[in-house]
Tab-separated table of C-alpha atoms in Angstrom:
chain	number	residue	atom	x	y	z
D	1	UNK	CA	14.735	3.938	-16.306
D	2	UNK	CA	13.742	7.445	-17.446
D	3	UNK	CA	10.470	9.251	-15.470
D	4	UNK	CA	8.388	8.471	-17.982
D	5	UNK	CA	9.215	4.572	-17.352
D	6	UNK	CA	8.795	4.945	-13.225
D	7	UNK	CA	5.861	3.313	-11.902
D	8	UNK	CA	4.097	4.791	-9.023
D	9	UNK	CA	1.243	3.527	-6.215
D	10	UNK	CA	0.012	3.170	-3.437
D	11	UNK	CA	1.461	-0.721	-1.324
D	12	UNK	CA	1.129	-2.259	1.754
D	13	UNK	CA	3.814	-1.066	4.248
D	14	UNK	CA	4.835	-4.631	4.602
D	15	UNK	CA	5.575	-5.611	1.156
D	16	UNK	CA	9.020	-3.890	0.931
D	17	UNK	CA	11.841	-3.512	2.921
D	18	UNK	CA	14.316	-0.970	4.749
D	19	UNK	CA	17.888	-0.681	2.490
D	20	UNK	CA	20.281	-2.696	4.572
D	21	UNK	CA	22.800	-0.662	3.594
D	22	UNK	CA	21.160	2.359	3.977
D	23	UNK	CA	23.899	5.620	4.248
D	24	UNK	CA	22.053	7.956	6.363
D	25	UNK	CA	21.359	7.960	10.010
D	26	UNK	CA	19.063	9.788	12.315
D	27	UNK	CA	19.083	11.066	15.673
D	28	UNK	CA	16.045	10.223	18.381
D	29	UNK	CA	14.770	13.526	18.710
D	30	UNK	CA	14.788	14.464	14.637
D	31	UNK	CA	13.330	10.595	14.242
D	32	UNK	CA	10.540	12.402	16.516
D	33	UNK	CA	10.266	15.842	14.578
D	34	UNK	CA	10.128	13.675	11.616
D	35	UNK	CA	6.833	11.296	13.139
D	36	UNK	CA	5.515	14.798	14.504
D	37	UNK	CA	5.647	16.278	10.931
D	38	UNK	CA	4.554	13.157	8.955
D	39	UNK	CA	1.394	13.288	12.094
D	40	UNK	CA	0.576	16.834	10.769
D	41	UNK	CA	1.038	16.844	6.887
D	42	UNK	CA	1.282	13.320	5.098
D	43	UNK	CA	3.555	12.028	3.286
D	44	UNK	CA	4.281	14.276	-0.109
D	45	UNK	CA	7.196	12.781	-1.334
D	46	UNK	CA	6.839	8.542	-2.766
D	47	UNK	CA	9.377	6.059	-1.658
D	48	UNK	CA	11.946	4.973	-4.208
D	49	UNK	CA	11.818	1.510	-4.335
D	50	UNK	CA	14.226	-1.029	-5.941
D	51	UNK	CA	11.331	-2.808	-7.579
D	52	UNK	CA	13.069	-6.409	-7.824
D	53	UNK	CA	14.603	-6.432	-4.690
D	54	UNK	CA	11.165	-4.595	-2.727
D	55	UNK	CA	14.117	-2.611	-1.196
D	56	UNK	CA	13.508	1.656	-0.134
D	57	UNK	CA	16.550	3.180	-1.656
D	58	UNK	CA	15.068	6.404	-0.555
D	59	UNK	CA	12.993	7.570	2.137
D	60	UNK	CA	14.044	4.533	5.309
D	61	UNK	CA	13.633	6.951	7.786
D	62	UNK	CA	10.156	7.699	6.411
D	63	UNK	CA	9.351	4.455	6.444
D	64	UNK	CA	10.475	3.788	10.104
D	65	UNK	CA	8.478	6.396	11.129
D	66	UNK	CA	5.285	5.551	9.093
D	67	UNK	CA	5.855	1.657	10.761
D	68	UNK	CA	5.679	3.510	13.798
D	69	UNK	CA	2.668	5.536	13.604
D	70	UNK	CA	0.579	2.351	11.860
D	71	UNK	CA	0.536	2.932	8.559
D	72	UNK	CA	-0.733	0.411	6.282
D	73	UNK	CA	0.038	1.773	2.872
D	74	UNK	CA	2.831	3.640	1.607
D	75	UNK	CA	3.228	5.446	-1.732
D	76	UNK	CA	6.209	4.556	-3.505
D	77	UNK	CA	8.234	4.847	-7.143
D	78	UNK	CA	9.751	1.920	-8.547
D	79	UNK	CA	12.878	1.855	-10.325
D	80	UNK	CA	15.122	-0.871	-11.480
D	81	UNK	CA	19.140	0.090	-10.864
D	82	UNK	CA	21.504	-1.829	-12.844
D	83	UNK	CA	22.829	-2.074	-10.020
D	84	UNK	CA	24.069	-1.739	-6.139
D	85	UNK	CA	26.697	1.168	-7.249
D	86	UNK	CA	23.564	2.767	-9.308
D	87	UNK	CA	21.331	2.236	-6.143
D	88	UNK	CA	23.632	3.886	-3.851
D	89	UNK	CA	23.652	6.502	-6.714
D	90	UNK	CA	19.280	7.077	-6.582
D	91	UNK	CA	19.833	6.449	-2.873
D	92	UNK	CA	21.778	9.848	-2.582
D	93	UNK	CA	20.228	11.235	-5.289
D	94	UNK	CA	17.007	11.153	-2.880
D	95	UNK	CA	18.423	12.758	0.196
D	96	UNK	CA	20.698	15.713	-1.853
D	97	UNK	CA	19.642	19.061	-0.593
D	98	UNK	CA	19.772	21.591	-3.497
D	99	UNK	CA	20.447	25.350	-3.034
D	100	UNK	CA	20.292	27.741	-0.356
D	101	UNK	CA	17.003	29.060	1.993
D	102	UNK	CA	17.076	32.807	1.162
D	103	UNK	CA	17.076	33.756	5.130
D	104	UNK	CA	14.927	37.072	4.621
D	105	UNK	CA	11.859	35.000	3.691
D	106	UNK	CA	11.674	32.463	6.176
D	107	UNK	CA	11.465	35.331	8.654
């Protein structure tokens, strides 16, 4: 499924569910950062959702934390891996950190 083919909206929370096999983990106190940040900006970034299965492939932790804080709706991208090797693919696809910070401008 190419961008052009991706579907995104706005759900309820409740209509899809965590990745039981998701491959990332999070500590209590950056599970707290992350509620304290998604408190103070919003969510920016949609969910990838396995559309057939209703299953996050990226953003769990995001969605743990918006469960927590009582949110009803979530706003999420559906795509359709081939699959489970492909969704592990989009799953790490989502959480790869590209590049460097350039340490003089975050100063």
């Amino acid at each position: 499924m190419n961008q052009e083919e991706s579907t995104r909206k706005m759900i309820d929370i409740n209509s899809v569910v965590p990745s039981p096999s998701n491959p990332r983990e999070i500590s209590s106190k950056d599970f707290e950062s992350l509620k304290k940040k998604i408190e103070r900006w919003g969510i920016w970034k949609p969910f990838l959702v396995w559309e057939s299965k209703k299953q996050i492939l990226g953003g769990n932790q995001r969605y743990k934390a918006c469960k927590e804080l009582g949110h009803k709706e979530i706003w999420v991208e559906y795509r359709e891996p081939k699959d489970d090797a492909e969704a592990l693919e989009m799953a790490i696809a989502d959480n790869e950190s590209s590049g460097e910070w350039i340490k003089s401008l975050l100063i």
